[in-house]
Tab-separated table of C-alpha atoms in Angstrom:
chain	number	residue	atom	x	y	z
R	11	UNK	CA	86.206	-51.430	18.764
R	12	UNK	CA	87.329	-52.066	22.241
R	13	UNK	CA	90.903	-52.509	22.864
R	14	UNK	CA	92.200	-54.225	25.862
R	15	UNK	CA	95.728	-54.075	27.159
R	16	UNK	CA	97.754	-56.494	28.737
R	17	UNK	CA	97.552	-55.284	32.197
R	18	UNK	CA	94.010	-55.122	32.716
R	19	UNK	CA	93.716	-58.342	31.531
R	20	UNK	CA	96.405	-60.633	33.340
R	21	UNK	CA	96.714	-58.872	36.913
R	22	UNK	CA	92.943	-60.244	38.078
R	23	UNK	CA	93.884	-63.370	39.804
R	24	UNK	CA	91.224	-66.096	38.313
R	25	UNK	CA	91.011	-69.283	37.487
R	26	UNK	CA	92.522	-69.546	34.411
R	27	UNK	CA	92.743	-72.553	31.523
R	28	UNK	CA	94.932	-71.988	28.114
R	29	UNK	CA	93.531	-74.494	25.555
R	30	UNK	CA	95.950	-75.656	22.765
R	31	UNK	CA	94.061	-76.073	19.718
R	32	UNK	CA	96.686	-77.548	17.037
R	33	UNK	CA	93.869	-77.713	14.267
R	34	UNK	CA	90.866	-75.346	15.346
R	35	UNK	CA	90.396	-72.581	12.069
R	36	UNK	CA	91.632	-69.376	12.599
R	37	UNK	CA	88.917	-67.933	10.218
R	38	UNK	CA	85.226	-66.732	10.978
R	39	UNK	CA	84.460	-68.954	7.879
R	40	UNK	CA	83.090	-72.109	9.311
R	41	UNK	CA	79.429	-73.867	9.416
R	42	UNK	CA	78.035	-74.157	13.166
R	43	UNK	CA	76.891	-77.267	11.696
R	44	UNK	CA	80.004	-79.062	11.559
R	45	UNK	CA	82.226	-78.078	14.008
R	46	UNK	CA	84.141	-81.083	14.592
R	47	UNK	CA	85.195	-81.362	10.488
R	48	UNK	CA	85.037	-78.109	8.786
R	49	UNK	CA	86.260	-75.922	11.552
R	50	UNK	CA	89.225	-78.191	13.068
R	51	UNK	CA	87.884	-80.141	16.196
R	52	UNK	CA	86.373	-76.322	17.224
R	53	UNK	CA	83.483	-78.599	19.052
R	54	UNK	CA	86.574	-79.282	21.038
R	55	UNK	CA	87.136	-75.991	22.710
R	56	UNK	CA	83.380	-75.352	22.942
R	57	UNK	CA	83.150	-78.204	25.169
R	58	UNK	CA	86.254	-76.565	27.030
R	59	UNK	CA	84.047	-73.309	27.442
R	60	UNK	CA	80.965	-75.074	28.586
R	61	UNK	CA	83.225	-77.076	31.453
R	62	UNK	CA	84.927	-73.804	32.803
R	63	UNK	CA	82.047	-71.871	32.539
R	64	UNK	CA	79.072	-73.173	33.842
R	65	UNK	CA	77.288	-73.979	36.893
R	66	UNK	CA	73.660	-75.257	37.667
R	67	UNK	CA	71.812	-72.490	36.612
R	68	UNK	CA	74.839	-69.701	36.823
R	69	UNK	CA	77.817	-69.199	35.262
R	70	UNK	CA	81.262	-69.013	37.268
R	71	UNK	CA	82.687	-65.414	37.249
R	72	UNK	CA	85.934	-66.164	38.742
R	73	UNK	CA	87.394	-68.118	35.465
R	74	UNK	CA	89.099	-67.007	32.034
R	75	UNK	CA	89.498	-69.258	29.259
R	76	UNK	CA	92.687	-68.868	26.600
R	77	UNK	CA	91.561	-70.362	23.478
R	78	UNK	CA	94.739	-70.858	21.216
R	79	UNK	CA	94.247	-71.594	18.281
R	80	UNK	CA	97.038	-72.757	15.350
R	81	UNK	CA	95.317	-74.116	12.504
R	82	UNK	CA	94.851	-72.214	9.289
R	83	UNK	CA	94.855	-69.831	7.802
R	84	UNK	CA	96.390	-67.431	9.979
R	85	UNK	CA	97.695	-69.940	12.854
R	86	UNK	CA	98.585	-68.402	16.223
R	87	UNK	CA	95.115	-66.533	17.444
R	88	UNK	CA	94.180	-66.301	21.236
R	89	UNK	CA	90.408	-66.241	21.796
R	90	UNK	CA	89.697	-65.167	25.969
R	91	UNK	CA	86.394	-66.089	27.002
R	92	UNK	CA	86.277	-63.748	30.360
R	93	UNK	CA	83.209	-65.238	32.606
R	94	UNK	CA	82.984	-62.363	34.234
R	95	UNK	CA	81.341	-60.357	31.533
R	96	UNK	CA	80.669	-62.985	29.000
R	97	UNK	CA	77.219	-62.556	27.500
R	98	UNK	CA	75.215	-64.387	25.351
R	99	UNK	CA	76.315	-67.647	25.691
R	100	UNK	CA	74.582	-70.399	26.528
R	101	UNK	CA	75.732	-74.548	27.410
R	102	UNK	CA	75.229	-75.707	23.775
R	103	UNK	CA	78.371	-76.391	21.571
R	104	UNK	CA	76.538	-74.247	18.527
R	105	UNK	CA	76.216	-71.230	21.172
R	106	UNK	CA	79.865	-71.338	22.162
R	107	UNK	CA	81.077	-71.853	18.360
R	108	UNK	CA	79.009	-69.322	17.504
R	109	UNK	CA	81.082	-67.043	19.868
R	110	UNK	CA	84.199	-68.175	18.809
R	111	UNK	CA	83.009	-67.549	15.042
R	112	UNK	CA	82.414	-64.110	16.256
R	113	UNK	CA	85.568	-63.439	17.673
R	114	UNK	CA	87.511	-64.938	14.150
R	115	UNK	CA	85.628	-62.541	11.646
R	116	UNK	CA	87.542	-59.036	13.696
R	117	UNK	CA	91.086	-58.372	12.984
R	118	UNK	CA	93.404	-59.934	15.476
R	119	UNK	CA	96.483	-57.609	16.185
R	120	UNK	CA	98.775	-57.369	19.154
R	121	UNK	CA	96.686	-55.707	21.656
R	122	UNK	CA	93.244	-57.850	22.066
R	123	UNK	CA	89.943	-56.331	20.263
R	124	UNK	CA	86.423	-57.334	22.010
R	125	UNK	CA	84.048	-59.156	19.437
R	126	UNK	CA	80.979	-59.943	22.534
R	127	UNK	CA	80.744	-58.790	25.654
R	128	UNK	CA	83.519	-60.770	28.016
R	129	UNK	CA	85.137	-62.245	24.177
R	130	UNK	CA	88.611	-61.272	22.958
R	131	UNK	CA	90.917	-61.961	20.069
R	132	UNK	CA	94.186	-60.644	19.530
R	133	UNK	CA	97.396	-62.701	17.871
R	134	UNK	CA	99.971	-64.413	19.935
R	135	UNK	CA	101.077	-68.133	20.485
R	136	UNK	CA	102.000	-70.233	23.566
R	137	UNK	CA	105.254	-68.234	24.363
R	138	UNK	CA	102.917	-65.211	24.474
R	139	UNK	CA	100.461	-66.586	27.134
R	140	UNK	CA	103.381	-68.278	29.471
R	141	UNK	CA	105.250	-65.360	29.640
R	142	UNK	CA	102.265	-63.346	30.225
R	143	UNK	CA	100.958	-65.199	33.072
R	144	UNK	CA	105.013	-66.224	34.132
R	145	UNK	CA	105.927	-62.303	34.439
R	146	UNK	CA	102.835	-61.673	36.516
R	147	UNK	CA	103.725	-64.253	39.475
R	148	UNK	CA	100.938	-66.376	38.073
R	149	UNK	CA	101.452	-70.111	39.270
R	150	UNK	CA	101.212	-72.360	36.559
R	151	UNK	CA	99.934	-76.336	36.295
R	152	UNK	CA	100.052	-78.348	33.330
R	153	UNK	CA	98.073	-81.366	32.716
R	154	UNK	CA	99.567	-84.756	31.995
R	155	UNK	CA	98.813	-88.473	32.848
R	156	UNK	CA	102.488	-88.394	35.098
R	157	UNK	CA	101.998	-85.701	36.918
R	158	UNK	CA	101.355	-85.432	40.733
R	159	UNK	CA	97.889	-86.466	41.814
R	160	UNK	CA	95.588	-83.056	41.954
R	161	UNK	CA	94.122	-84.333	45.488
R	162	UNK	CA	97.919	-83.776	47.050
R	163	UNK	CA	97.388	-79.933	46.058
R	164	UNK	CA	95.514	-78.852	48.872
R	165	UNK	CA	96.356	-75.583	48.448
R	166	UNK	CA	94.998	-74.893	44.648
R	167	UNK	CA	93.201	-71.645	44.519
R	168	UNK	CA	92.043	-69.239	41.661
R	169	UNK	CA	96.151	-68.096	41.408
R	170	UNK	CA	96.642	-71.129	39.028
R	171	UNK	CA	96.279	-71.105	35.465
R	172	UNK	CA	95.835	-74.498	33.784
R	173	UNK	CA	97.431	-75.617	30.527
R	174	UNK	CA	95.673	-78.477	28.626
R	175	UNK	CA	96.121	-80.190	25.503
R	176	UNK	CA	93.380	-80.976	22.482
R	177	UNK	CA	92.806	-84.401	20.914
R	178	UNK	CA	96.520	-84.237	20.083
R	179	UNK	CA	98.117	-83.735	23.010
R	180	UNK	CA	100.520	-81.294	23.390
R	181	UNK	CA	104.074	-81.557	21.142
R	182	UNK	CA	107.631	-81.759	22.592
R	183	UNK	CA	108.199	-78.181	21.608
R	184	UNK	CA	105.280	-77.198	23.240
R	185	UNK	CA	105.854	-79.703	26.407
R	186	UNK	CA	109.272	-78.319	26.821
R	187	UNK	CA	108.392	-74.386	26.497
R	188	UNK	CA	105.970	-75.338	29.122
R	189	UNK	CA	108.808	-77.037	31.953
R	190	UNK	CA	110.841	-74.272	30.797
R	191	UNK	CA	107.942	-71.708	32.647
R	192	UNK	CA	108.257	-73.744	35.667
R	193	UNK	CA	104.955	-75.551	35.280
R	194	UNK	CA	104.386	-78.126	37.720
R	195	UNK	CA	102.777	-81.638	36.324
R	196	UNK	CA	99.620	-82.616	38.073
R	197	UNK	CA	97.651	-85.653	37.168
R	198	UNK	CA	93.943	-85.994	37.580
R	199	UNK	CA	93.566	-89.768	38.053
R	200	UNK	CA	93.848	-93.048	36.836
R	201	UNK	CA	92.834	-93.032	33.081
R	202	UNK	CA	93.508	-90.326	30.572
R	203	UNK	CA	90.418	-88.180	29.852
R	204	UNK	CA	89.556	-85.543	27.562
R	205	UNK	CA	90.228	-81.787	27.741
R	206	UNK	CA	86.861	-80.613	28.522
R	207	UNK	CA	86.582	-83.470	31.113
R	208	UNK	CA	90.015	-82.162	32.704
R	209	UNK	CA	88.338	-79.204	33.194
R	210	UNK	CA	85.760	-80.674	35.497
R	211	UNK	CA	87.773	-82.253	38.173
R	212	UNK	CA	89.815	-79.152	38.251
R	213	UNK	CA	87.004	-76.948	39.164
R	214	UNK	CA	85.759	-79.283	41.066
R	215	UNK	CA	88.610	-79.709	43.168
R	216	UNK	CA	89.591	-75.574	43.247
R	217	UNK	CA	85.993	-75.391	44.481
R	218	UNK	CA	86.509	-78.156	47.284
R	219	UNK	CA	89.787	-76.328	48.400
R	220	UNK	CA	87.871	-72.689	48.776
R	221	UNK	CA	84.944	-73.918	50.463
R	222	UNK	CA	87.728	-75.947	53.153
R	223	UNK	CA	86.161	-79.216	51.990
R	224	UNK	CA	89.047	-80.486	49.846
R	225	UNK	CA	88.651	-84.315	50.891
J	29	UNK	CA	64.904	-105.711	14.543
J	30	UNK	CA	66.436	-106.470	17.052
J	31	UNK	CA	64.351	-107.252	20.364
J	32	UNK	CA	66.247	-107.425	23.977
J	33	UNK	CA	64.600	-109.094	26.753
J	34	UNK	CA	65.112	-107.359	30.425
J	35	UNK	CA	67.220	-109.791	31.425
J	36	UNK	CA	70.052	-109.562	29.178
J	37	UNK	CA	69.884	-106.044	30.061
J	38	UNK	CA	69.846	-105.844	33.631
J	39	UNK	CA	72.075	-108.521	34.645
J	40	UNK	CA	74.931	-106.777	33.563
J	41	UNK	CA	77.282	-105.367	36.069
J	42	UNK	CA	77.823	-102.082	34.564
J	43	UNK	CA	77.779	-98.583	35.679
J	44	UNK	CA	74.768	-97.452	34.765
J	45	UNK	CA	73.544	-93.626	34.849
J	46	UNK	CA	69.810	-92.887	34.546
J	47	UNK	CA	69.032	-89.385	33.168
J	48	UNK	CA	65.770	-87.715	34.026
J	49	UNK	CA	64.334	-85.483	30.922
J	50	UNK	CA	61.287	-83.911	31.657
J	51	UNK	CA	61.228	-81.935	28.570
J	52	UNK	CA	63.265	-84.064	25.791
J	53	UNK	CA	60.637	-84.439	22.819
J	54	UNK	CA	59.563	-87.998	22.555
J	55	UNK	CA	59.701	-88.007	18.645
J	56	UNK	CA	62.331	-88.090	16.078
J	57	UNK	CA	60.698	-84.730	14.187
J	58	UNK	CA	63.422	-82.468	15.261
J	59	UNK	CA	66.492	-81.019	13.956
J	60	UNK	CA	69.967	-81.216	15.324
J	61	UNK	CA	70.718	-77.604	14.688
J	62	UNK	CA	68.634	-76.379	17.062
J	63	UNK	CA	68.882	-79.207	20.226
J	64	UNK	CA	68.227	-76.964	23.051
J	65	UNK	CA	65.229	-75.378	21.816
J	66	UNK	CA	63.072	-77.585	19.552
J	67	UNK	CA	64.291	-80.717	20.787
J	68	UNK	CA	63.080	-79.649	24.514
J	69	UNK	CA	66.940	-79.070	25.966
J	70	UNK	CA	68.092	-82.564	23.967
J	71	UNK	CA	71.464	-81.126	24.182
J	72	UNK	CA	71.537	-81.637	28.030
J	73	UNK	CA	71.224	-85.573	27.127
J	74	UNK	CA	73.802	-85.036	24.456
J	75	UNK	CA	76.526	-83.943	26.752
J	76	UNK	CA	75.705	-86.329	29.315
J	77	UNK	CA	76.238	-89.340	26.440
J	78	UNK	CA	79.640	-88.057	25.944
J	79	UNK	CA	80.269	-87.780	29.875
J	80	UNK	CA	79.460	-90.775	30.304
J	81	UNK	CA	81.076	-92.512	27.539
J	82	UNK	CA	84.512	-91.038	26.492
J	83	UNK	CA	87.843	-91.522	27.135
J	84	UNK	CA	90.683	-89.672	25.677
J	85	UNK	CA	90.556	-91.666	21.981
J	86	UNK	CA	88.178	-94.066	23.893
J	87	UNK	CA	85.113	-95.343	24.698
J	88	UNK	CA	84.240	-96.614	28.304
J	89	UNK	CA	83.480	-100.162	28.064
J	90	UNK	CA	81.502	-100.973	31.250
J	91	UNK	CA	78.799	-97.941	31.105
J	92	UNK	CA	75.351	-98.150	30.057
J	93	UNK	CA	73.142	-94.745	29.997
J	94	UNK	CA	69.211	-94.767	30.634
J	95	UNK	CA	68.080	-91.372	28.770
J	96	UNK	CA	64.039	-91.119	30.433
J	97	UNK	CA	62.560	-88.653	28.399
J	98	UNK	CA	59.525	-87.556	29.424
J	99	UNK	CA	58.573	-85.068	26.831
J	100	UNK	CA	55.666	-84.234	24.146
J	101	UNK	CA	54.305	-85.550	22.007
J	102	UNK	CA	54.553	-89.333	23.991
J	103	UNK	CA	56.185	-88.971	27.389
J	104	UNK	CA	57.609	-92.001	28.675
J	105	UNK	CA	60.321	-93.185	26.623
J	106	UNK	CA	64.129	-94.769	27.802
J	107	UNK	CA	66.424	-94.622	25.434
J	108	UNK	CA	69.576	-97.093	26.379
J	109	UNK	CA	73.425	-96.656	25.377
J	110	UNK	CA	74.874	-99.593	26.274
J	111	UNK	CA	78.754	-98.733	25.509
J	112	UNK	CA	80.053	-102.003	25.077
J	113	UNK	CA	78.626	-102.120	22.058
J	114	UNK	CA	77.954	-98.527	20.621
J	115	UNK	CA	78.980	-97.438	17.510
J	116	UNK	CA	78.763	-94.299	15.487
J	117	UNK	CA	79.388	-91.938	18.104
J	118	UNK	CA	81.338	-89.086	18.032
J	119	UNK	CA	82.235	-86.820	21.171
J	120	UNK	CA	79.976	-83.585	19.961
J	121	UNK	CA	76.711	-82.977	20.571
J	122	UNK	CA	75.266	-83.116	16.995
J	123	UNK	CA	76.220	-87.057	16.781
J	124	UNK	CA	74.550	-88.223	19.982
J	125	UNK	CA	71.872	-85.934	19.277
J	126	UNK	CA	72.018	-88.090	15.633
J	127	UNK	CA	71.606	-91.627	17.378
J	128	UNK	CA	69.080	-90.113	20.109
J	129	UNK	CA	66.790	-88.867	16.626
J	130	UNK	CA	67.056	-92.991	14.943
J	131	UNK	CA	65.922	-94.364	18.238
J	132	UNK	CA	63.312	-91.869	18.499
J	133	UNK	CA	62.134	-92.968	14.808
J	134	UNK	CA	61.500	-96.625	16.112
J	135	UNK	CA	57.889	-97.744	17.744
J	136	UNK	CA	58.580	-97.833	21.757
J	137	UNK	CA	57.277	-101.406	22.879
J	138	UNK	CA	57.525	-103.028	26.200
J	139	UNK	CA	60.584	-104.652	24.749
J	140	UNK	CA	63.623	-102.901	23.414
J	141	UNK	CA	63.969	-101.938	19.644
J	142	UNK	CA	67.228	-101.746	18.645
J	143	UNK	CA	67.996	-98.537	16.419
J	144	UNK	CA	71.837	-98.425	16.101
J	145	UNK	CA	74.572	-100.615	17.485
J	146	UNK	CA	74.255	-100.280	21.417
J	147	UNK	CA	71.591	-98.101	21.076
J	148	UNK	CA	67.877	-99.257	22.073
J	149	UNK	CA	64.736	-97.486	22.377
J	150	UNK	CA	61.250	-98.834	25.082
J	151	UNK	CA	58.380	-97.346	26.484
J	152	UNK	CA	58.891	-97.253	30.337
J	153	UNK	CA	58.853	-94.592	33.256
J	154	UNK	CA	61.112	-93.937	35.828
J	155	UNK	CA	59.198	-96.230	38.138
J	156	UNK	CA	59.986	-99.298	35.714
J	157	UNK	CA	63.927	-98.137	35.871
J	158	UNK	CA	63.870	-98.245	39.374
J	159	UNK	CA	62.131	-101.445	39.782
J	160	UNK	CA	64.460	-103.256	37.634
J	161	UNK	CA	67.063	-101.980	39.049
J	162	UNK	CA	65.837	-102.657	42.462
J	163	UNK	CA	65.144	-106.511	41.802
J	164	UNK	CA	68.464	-106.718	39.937
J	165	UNK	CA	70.127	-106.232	43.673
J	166	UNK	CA	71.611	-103.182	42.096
J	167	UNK	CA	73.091	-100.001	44.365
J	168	UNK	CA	70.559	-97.001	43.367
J	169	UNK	CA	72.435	-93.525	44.457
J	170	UNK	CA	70.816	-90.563	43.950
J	171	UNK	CA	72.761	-87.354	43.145
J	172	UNK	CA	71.656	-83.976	45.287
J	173	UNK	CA	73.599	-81.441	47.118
J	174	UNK	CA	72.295	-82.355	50.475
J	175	UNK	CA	73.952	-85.662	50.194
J	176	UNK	CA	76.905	-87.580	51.674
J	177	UNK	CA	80.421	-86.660	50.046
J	178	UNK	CA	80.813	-88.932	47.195
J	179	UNK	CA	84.639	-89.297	48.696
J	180	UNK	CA	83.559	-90.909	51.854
J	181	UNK	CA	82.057	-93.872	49.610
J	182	UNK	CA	85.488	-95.957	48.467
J	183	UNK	CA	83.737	-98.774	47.510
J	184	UNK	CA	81.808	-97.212	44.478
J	185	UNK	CA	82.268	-100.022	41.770
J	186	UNK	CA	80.232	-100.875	38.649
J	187	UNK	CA	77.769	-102.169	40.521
J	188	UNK	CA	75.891	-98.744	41.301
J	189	UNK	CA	73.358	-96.880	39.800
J	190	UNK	CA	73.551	-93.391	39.558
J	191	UNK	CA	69.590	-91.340	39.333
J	192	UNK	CA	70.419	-87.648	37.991
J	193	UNK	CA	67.680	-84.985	36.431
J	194	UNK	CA	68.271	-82.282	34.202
J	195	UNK	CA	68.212	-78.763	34.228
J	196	UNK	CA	64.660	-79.013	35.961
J	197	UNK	CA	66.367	-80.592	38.747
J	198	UNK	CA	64.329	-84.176	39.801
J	199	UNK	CA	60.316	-83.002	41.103
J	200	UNK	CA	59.210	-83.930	44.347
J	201	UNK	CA	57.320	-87.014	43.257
J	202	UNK	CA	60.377	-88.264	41.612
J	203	UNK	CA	61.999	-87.629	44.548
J	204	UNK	CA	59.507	-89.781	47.043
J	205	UNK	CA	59.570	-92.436	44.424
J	206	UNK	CA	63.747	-92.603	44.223
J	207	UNK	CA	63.507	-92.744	47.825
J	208	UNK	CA	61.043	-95.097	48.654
J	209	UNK	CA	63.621	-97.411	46.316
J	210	UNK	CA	66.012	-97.099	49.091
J	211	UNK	CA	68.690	-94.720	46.999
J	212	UNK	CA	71.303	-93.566	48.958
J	213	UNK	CA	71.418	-89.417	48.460
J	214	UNK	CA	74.974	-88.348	47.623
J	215	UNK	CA	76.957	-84.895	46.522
J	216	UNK	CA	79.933	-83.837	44.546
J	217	UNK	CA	81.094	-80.943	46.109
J	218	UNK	CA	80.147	-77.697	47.046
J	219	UNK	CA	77.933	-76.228	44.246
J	220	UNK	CA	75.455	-77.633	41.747
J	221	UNK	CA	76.409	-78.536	39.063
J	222	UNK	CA	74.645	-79.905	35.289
J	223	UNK	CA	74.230	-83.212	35.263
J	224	UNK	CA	76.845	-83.996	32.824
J	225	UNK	CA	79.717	-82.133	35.366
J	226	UNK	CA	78.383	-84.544	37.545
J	227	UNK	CA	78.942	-87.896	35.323
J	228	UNK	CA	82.715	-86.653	35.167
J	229	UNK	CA	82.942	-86.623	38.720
J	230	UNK	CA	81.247	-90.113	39.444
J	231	UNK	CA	83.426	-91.606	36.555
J	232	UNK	CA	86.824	-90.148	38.236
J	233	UNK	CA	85.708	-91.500	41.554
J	234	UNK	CA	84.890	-95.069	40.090
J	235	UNK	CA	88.034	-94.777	38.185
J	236	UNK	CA	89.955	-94.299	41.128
J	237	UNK	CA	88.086	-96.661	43.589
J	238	UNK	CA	88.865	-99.643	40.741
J	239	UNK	CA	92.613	-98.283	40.334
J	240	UNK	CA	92.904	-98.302	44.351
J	241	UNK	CA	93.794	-94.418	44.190
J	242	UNK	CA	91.049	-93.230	46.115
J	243	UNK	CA	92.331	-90.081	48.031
């Protein structure tokens, strides 16, 4: 087993996108067949994976993907999907959940454990990530209808880390932990969308400002 | 069943997205656990339903979907989702892939077959798209990298086409024939994306053309 510690992990300065997933299992124990009943909305966050991931023919290796996950059993796992040296995964929801599945069935303690190549699991909730990514100067952007239009952020890079919300939302609690980080609301246009389509205009807009063609 | 005459189809003044599928199997005979491989990369068409059709808890009203498949064993099928009136659809891939399967198990006429609510099945090529399209007065815009910014084009409205292929990209003939239709060529930003990144980015510029928050 491979452990991972914290440093190695948040000090690379990628695009980053914490997923809260208020019902996604936290058990291995789920068919690939029905992954939006059976497993919690996972086809959810598999979506989420595809959208950060991908690119015609290439995957990005600039991005990491937080996958946290609170629904039972054992609520309060962290999945990281690092595209860098992800492997085996293909744009398919089954290939992603099939991932994730892999990553549920090792033992997730404290200090992350690799279950694929570029896929880690440890145990932590949203307190752990924010202060993780807060401590290490990490500029952080959540995602709400009311925030400031992403087109005035000219100067998004790959510092930012992105927190989005599943098919519920995100709670007060969690809303409020989140303002409490200093997390500046940004908007991504007129008509609320899903996570996985979030993702898109976010990457699409990060690309736009690195390649100086951000309007 | 349920027969639909061009008209009623065309004259709408939707947003309508044409997807070229040069390998999607042209029979119902496969099985939605394995999309990607079996089905001739039906997941691709999958994802692209959802792009075009969801909203966060709902469905776009004013976006119709052309699926061209042009795989064995009968190339030369469109498959329509008109999304005014679809039902049964659930964001993963398995359900579209569900409703793509029923209209595959109707006969393909000249006319549409209706399979499911908002979901009809025809024989046709991309040619016969195009035309209709064409005599319909309709805006064709063709997606490619070489292409104007879609952000210098603020008057995008539901009146445009949008001509995308899949992960075999669109082949030269294609190409001529989009062309000699008088498509405009337009891009989405710096690097390639699947086609279903794409729809997310044409939807969010639409969205904010008709909301008057262009830039």
């Amino acid at each position: 087993m491979v452990i991972i510690k914290k440093q190695d992990r948040i000090l690379k300065k990628m695009r980053d996108f914490v997923i809260i997933a208020h019902k996604a299992l936290t058990t291995g124990d789920f068919s690939l067949n029905d992954l939006p009943g059976s497993a919690g909305r996972m086809d959810i966050l598999c979506r989420c994976i595809n959208s950060c991931l991908f690119l015609s023919h290439d995957l990005r290796r600039d991005v990491q993907v937080h996958l946290l996950l609170l629904g039972d059993p054992e609520p309060g796992k962290i999945i990281r999907f690092d595209s860098e040296h992800v492997r085996y995964l293909n744009p398919d929801e089954r290939s992603a959940g099939s991932l994730i599945k892999k990553a549920l069935q090792k033992t997730a303690g404290e200090y992350e454990a690799r279950s694929t190549p570029g896929v880690f699991i440890r145990s932590g909730n949203l307190g752990t990530l924010l202060n993780e990514f807060k401590d290490a100067g990490r500029r952080l952007i959540y995602l709400h209808e009311d925030g400031e239009d992403i087109r005035e952020l000219s100067d998004l890079t790959n510092n930012a880390v992105f927190i989005l919300g599943d098919h519920m939302g995100v709670t007060e609690e969690e809303e409020q932990l989140i303002k409490e980080h200093e997390a500046k609301t940004i908007s991504l246009g007129p008509i609320p969308l899903h996570a996985d389509h979030c993702i898109i205009l976010i990457n699409n807009e990060i690309d736009r400002n690195l390649s100086g063609r951000s309007q």
